[in-house]
Coordinates of C-alpha atoms in Angstrom, one line a residue:
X1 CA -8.1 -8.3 -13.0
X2 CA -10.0 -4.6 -13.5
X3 CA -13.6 -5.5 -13.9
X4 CA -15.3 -1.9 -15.4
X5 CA -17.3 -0.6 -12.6
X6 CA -21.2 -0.5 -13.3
X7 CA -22.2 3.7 -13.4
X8 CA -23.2 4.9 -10.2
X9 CA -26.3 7.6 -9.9
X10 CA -24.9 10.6 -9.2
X11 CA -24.3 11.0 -5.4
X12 CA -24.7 14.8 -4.3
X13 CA -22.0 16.0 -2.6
X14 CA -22.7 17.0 1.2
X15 CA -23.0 20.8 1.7
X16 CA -20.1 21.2 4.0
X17 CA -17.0 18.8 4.4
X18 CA -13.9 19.3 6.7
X19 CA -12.0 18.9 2.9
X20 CA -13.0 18.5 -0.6
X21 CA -10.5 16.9 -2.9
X22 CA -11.0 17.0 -6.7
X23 CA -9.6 14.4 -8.5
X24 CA -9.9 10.7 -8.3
X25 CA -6.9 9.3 -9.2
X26 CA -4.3 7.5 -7.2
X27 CA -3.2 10.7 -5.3
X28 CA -6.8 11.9 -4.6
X29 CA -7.7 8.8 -3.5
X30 CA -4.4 7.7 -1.3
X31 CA -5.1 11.7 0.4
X32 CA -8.7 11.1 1.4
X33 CA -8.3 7.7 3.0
X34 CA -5.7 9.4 4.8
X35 CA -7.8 12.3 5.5
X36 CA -11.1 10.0 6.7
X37 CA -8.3 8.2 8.8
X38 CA -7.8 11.6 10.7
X39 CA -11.1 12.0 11.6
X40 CA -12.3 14.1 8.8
X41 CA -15.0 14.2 6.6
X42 CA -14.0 14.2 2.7
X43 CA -15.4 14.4 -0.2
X44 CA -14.3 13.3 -3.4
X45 CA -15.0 14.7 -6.7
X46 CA -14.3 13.1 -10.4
X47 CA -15.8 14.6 -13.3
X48 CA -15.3 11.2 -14.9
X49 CA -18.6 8.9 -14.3
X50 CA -16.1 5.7 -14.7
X51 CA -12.5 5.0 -13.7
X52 CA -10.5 5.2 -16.5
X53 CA -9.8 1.3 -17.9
X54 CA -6.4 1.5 -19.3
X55 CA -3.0 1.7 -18.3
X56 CA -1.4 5.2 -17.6
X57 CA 1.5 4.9 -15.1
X58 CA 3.4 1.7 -14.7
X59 CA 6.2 1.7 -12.4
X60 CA 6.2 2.7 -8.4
X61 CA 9.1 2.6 -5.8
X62 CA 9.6 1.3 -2.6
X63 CA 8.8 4.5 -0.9
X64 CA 5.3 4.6 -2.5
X65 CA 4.5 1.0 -1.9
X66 CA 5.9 2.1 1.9
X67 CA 3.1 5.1 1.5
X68 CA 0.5 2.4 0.5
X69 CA 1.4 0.6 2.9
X70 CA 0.6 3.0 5.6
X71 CA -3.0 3.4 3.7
X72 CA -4.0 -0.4 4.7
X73 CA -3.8 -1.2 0.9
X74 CA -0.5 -3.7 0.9
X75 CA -1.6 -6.5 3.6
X76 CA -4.5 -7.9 0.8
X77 CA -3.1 -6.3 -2.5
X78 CA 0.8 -6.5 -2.8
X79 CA 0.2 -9.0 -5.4
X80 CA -0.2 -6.0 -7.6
X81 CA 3.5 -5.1 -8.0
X82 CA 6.2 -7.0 -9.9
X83 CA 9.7 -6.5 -8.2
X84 CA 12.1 -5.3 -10.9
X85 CA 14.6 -8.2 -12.2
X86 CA 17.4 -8.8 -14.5
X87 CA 21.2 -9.6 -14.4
X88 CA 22.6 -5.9 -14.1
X89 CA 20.7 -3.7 -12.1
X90 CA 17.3 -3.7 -13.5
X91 CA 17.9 -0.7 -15.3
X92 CA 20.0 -0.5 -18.4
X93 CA 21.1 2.1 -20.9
X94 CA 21.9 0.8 -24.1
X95 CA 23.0 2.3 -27.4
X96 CA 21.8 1.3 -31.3
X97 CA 23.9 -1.8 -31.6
X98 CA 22.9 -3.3 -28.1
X99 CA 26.3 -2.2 -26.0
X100 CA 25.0 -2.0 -22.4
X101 CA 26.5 1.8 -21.5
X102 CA 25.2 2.1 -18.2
X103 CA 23.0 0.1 -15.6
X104 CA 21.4 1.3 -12.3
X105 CA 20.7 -1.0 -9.3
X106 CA 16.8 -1.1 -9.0
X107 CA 17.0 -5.0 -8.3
X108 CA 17.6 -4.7 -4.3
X109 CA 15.2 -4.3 -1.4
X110 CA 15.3 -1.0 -0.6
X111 CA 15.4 1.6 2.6
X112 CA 11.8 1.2 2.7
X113 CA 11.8 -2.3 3.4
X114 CA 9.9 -2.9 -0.3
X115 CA 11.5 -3.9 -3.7
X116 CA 13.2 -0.5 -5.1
X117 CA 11.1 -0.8 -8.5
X118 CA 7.8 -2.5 -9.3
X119 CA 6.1 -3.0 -12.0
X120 CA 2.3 -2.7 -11.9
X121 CA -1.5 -1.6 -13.6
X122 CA -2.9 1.7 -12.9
X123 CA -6.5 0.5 -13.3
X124 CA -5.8 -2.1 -10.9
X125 CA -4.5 0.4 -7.8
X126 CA -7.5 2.8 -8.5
X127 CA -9.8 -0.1 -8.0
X128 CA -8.5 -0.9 -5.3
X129 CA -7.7 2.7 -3.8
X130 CA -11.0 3.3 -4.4
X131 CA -12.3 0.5 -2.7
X132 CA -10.5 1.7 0.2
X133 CA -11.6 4.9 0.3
X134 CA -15.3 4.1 0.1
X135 CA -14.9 1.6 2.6
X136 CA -13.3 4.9 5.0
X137 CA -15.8 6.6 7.6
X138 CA -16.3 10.0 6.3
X139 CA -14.8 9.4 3.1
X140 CA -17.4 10.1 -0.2
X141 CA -16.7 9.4 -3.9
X142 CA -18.7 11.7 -6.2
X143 CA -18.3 10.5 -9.8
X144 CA -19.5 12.3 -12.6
X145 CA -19.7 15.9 -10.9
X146 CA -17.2 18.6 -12.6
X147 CA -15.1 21.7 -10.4
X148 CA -16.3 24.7 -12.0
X149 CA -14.7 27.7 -9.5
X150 CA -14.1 28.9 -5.9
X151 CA -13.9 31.2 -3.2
X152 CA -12.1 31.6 -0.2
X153 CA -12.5 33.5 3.1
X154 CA -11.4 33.0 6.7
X155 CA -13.1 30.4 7.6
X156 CA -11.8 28.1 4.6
X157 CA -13.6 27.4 0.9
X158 CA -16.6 27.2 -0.8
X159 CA -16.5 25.3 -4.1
X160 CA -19.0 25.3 -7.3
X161 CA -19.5 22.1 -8.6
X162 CA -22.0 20.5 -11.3
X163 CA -23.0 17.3 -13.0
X164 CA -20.6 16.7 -15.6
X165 CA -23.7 16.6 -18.2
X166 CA -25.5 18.7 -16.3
X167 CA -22.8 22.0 -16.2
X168 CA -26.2 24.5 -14.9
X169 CA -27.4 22.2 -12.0
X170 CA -24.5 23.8 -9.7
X171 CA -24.2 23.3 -6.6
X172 CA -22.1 24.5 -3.5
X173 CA -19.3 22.8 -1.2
X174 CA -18.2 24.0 1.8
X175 CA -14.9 22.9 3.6
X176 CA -12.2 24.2 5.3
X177 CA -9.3 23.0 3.2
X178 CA -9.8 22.2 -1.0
X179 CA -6.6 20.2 -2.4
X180 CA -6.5 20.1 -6.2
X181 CA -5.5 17.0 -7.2
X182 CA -7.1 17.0 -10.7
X183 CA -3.9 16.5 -13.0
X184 CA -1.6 18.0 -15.7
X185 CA -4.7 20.4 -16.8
X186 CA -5.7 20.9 -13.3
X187 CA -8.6 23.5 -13.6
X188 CA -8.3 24.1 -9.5
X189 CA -4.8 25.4 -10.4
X190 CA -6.1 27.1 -13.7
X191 CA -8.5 29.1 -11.7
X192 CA -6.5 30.3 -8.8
X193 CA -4.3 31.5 -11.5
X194 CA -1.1 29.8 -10.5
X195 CA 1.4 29.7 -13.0
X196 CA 4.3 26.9 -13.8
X197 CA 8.2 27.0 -14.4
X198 CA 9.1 24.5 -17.6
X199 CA 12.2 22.5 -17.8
X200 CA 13.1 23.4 -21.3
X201 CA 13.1 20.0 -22.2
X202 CA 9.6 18.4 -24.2
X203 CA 9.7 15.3 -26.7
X204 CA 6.9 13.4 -28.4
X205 CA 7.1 9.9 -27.6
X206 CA 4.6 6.8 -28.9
X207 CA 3.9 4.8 -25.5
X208 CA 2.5 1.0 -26.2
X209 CA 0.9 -1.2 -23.6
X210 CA 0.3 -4.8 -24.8
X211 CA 0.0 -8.3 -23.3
X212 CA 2.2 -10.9 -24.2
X213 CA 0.6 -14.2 -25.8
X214 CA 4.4 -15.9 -25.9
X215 CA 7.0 -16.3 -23.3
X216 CA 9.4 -12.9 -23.9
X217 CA 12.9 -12.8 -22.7
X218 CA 13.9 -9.8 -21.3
X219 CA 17.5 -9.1 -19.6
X220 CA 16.1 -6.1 -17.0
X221 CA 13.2 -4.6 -16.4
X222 CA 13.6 -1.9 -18.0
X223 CA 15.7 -0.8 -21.0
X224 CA 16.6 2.8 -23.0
X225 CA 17.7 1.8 -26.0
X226 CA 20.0 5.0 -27.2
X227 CA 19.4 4.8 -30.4
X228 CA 19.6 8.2 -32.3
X229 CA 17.8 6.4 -35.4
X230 CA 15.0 5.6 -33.1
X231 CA 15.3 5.9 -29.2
X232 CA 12.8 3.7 -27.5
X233 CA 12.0 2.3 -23.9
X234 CA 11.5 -1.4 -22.8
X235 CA 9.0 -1.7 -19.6
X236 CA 7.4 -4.0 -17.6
X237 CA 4.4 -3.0 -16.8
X238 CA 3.1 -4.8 -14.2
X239 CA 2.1 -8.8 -14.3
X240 CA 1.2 -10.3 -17.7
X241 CA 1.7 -7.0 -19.3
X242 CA 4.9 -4.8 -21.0
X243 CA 5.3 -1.5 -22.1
X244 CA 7.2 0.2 -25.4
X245 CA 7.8 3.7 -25.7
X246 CA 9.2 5.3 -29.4
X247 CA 10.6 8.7 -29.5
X248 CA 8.7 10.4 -32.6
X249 CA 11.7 10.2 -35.3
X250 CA 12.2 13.8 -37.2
X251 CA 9.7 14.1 -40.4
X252 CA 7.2 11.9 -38.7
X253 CA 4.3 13.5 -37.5
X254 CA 2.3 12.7 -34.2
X255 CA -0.7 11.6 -36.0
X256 CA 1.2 9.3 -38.3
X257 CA 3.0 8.4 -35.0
X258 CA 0.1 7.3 -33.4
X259 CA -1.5 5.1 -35.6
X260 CA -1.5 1.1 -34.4
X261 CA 0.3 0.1 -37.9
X262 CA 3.0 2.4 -36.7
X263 CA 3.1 0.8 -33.2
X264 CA 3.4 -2.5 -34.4
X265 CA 6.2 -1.2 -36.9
X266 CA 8.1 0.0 -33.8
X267 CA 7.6 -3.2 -31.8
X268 CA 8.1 -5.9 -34.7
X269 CA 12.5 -6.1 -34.3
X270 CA 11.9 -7.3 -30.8
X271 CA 9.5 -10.4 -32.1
X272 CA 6.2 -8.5 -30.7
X273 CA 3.4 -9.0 -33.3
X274 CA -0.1 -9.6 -33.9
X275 CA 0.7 -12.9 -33.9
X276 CA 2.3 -13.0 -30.1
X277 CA 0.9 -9.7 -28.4
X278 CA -2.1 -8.2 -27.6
X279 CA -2.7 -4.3 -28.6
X280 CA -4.6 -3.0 -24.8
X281 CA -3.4 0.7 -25.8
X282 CA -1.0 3.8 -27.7
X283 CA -1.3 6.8 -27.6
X284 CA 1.3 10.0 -28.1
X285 CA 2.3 12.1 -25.3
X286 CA 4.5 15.4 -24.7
X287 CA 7.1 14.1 -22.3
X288 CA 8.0 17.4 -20.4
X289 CA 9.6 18.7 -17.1
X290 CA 6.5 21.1 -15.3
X291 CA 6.1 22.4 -11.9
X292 CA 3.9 25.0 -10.3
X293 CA 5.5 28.4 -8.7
X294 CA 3.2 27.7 -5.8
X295 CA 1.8 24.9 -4.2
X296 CA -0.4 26.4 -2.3
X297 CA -3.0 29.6 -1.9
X298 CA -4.7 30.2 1.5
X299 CA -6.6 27.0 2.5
X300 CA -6.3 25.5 -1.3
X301 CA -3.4 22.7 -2.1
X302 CA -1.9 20.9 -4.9
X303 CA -0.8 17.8 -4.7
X304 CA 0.2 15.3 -7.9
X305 CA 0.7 16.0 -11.5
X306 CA -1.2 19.6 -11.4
X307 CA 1.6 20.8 -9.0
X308 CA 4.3 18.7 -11.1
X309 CA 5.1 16.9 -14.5
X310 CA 8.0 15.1 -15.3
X311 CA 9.5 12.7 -18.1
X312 CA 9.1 8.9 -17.6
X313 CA 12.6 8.1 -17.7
X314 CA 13.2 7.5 -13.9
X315 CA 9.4 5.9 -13.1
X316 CA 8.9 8.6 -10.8
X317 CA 5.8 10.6 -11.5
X318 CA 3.2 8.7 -9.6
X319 CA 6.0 8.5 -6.6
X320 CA 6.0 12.0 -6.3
X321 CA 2.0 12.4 -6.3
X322 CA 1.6 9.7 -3.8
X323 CA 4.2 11.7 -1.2
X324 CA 2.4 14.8 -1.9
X325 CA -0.9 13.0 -0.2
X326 CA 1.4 11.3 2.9
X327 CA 3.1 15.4 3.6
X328 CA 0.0 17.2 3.2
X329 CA -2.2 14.8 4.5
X330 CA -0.8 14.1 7.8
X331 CA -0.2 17.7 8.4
X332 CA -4.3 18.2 7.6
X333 CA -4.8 15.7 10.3
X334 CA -2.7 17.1 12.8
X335 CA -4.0 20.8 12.7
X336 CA -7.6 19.2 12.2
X337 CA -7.3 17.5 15.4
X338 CA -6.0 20.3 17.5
X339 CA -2.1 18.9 17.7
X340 CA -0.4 20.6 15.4
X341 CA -0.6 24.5 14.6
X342 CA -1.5 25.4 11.0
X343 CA 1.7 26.8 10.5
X344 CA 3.2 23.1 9.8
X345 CA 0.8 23.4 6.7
X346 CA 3.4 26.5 5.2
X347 CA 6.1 24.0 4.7
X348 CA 4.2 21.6 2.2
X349 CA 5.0 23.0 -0.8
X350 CA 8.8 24.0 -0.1
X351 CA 9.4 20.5 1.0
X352 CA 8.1 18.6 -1.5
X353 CA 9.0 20.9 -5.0
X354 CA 12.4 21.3 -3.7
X355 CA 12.3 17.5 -3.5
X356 CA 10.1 16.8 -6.5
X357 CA 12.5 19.1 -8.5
X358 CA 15.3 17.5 -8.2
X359 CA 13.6 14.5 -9.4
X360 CA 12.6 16.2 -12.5
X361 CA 16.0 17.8 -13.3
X362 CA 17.7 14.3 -13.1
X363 CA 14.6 12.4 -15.2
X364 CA 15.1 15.8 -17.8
X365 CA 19.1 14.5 -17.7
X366 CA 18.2 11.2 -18.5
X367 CA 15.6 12.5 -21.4
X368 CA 18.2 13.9 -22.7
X369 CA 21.0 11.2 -23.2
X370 CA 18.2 9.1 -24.5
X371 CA 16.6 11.6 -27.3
X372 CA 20.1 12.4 -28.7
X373 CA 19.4 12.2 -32.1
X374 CA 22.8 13.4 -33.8
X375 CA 24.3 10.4 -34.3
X376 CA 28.2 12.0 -33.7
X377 CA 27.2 13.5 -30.3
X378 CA 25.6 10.0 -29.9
X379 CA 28.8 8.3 -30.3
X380 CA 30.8 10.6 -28.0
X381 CA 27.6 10.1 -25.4
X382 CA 28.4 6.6 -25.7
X383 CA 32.1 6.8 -25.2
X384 CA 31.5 8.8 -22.0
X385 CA 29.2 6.3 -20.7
X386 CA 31.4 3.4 -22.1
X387 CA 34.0 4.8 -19.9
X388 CA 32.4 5.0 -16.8
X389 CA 31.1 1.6 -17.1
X390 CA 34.5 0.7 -17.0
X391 CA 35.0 1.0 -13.6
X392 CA 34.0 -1.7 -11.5
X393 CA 32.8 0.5 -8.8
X394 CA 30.8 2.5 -11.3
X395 CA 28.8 -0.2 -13.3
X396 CA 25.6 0.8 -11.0
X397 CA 24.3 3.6 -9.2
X398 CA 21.2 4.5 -7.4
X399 CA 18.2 5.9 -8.0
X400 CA 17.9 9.5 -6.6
X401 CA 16.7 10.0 -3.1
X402 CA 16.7 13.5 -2.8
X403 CA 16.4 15.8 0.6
X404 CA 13.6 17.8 1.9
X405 CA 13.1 21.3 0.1
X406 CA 13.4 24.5 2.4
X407 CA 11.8 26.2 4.3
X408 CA 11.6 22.8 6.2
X409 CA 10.0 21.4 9.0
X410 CA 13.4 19.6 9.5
X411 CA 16.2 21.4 10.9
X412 CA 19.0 20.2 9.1
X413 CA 21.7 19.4 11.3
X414 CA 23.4 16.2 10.1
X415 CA 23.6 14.8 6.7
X416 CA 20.6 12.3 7.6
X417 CA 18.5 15.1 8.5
X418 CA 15.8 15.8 5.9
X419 CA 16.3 12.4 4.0
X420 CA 14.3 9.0 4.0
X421 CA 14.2 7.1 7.1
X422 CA 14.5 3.5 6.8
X423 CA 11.7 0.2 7.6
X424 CA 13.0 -3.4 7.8
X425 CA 11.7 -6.3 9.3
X426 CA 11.6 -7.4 12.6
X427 CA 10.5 -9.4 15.4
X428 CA 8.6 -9.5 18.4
X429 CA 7.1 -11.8 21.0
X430 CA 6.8 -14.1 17.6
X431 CA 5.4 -11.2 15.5
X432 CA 7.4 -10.5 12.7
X433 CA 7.0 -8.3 9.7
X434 CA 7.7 -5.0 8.4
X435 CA 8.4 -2.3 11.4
X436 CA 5.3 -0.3 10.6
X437 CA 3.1 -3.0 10.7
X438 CA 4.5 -4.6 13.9
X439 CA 5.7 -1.4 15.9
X440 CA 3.6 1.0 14.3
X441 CA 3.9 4.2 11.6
X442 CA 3.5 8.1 12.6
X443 CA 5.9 9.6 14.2
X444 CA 8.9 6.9 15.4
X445 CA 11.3 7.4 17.6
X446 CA 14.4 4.2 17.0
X447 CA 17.4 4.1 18.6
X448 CA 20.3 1.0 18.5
X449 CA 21.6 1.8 21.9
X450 CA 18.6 1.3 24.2
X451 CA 15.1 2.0 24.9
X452 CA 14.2 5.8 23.1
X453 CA 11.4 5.8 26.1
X454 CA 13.9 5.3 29.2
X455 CA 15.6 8.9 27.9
X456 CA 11.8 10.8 27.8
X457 CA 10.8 12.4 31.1
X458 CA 6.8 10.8 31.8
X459 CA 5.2 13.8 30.5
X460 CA 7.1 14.0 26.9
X461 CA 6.7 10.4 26.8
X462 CA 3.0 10.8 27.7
X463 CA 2.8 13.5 24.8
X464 CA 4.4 11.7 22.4
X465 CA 2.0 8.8 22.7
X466 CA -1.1 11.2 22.1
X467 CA 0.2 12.5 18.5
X468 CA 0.3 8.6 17.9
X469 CA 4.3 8.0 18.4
X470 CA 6.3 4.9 19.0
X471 CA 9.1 4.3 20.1
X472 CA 12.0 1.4 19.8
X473 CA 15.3 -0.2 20.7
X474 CA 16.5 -2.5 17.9
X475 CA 20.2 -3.2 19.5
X476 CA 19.0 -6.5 19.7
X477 CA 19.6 -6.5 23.7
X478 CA 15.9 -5.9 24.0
X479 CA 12.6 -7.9 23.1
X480 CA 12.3 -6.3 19.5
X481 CA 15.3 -7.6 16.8
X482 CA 16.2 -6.1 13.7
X483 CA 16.0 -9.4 11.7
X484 CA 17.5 -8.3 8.3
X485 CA 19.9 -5.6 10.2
X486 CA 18.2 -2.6 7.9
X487 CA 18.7 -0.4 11.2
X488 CA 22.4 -1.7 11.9
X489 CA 23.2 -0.9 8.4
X490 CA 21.5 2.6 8.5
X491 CA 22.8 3.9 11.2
X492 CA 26.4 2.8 10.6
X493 CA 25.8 4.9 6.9
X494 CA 24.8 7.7 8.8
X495 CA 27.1 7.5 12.0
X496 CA 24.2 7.9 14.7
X497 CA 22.7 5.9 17.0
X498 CA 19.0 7.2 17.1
X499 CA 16.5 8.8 14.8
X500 CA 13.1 10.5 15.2
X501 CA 11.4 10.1 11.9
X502 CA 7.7 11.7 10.7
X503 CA 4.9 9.9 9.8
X504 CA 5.6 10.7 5.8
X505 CA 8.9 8.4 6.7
X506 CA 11.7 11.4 6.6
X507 CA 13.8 12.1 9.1
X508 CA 13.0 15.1 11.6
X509 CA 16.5 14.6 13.5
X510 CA 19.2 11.9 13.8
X511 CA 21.9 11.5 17.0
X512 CA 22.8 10.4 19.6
X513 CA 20.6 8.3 21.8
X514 CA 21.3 11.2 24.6
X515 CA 20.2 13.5 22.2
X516 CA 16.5 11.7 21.8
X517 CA 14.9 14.7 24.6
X518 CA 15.9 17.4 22.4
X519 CA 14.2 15.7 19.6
X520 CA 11.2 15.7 20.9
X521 CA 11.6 18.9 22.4
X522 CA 12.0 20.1 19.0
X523 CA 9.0 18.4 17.4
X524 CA 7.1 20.3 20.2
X525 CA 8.8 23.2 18.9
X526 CA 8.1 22.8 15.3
X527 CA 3.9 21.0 15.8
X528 CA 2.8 23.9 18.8
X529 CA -0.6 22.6 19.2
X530 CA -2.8 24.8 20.5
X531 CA -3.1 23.2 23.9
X532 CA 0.6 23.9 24.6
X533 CA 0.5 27.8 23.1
X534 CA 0.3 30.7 25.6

């Protein structure tokens, strides 16, 4: 349970850092204890004194959980995150008289080895992140200190920063990188004067977080109700907690909108009252498609909601934020520790916003056949969908899981190029768990045809060990099995018998197992640490 965290002094931040992130939310966080992991010294900075107490985000996929994973935080706090249940999917679409339309299949464990769609409590995972981070060598939290500007040069950035109630008591930062991971009104993004592209698409939507006092019955986890007269979204939220979100009706205002009578109004035809729920929060938000034009300027990043904003519907903005820290964070760690040239760092952005855009066009779809309002093109929505459904084959579908952007890192080759590598569990010498925790993350090297290390000459084997690779045969001949056959399966779907995947769990390149040397060869290619230039 959150416990509100007793108000620190004010910590001054050291003069000079190796990186100063702003922001302490989940992506700020997640990035630094990655960051301290590398061997850098960070600095945090929040111009909040406290952690925010109530819920924001409530729903994370297996990828993320695979990202937290990697972070240390899922071996004592997976107990976190509900799995996503119910009959059909998880995921239903319904219209105003209760006709399931459409159903997507987040009820499955998932490439990632974790349930596709979990339900969980913001203030928990910053409490816990944070923990993690102040328990990281060379990892410092400063609460309650505000970004004011900065300046750049060649040998990185200085930043101005003040006590929150103390904006004239400035002082000075120096690092060599500055990521910007201060949200939707990100004032590191404001300053450098980067601008953003908009969807199009914006509705005003009534979100309610309350606790259940009485069993509730729900038949997935979570439900659009298509409802023209009043479209509205059924969530859980996390254990012992749900989530309803109210489109604002026309001739309603936002402020009459987000009054708690109004809340309970909206909530009382599925049995939620006074009587059987507690109130923990509403409040009216602007659901919108946003992302910046650049990601990036000289040795300053963005990473989480101030490079990107999306609409609710698919669950997927923390997601997104969280695979912004794993790409640019292992990246900082590479070049910071001589193995990597900085030139990796050029392909952050393009990766991820072609990948987080994607995302955001098909959450806008979504937004859209929920907030039709017109009850006649409501009815012919419904038909359409109605139809579909019709199909055996095409009751459920997938979330999306979108390639890589370009300019990549990734050559893409083959069709598995570019796109999430998968984790299952296995077994070893009596070990068994998930692959990352038993073999190990970074850079993997997997192959269902024999030993990935018996086709490396000693010297690219050698190398591949110091950048923290490992390698494994899960053909089942050998000591390591693939208990649940995640790796069978995969590499059936994807006709190839070997994969060398990056430490943010996408593929680099996918083969043949006689093909594993030139993989490497070309992750040599594409990292040129310094040591191997000239």
């Amino acid at each position: 349970m959150t416990t509100s965290p007793e108000p620190r002094a004010v910590e001054i931040p050291r003069p000079e850092v190796d990186c100063t992130v702003i922001g302490a939310g989940p992506v700020g966080l997640l990035t630094a204890v990655f960051l301290g992991r590398s061997g850098l010294r960070v600095a945090v900075v929040e111009r909040w004194p406290q952690r925010y107490p109530l819920p924001r985000a409530c729903t994370i996929d297996h990828e993320a959980l695979r990202i937290l994973q990697a972070a240390g935080l899922m071996a004592g706090h997976a107990d976190l995150f509900e799995p996503s249940q119910g009959e059909r999917g998880g995921y239903e679409f319904r219209n105003g008289e209760g006709e399931l339309l459409q159903a997507i299949d987040w009820n499955r464990t998932a490439e990632s080895g974790w349930a596709n769609t979990n339900g969980f409590h913001q203030p928990d995972l910053e409490e816990a992140l944070e923990g993690l981070a102040l328990a990281t060598p060379g990892v410092s939290v400063h609460r309650g200190w505000t970004f004011h500007s900065l300046t750049q040069d060649d040998g990185g950035v200085t930043a101005r920063l003040a006590p929150t109630e103390l904006p004239d008591e400035a002082v000075e930062v120096r690092s060599t990188w500055l990521i910007g991971a201060d949200g939707a009104n990100s004032a590191v993004r404001t300053h450098l004067g980067i601008g953003v592209e908009d969807s199009g698409f914006h509705a005003d939507w009534l979100v309610v977080d309350y606790r259940p006092l009485a069993e509730e019955k729900w038949s997935a986890f979570v439900t659009q109700y298509c409802d023209p007269a009043q479209p509205a979204t059924a969530v859980n939220s996390g254990p012992g907690r749900r989530r309803f979100e109210f489109m604002r009706p026309t001739g309603m205002s936002a402020e009459e909108l987000g009054r708690d009578s109004t809340a309970w109004r909206l909530m009382a035809p599925w049995g939620v009252t006074p009587r059987t729920a507690r109130l923990e929060r509403h409040a009216v938000y602007t659901f919108r498609g946003r992302w910046a034009r650049s990601w990036r300027e000289g040795s300053v990043f963005l990473a989480g909601d101030a490079a990107h904003l999306m609409p609710p519907f698919l669950g997927q903005g923390l997601c997104a934020g969280l695979r912004d820290a794993r790409a640019l964070s292992w990246r900082l760690g590479m070049v910071h520790r001589a193995l990597a040239t900085p030139d990796v760092l050029g392909t952050y952005g393009p990766e991820r916003s072609g990948h987080v855009r994607e995302i955001i066009d098909e959450a806008v779809a979504a937004g859209r056949v929920i907030c039709e309002l017109d009850p006649g093109r409501a009815a012919v929505r419904d038909a359409a969908m109605r139809g579909r459904a019709s199909d055996p084959d095409a009751v459920t579908r997938n979330p999306p899981h979108p390639r890589l952007g370009e300019p990549s890192l990734t050559p893409f080759e083959r069709d598995a190029d570019g796109r999430l590598a998968p984790q299952g569990w296995v077994r070893i010498a009596g070990q068994e768990g998930l692959f990352d925790d038993v073999v190990g993350g970074g850079w993997q090297l997997i192959s269902r045809v024999g030993d990935p290390a018996d086709a490396l000459s000693d010297e690219d084997t050698s190398w591949f060990w110091r950048i923290g690779g490992v390698s494994a045969d899960v053909s089942g001949r050998g000591a390591l099995q693939d208990v649940d056959g995640a790796y069978a399966r995969w590499f059936a779907e994807h006709d190839c018998e070997a994969l060398l995947a990056r430490p943010d769990f996408y593929v680099l390149a996918a083969g043949e197992h006689g093909d594993i040397p030139r993989f490497v060869s070309r992750l040599r290619q594409v990292l040129r640490p310094a040591a191997e230039e000239g």
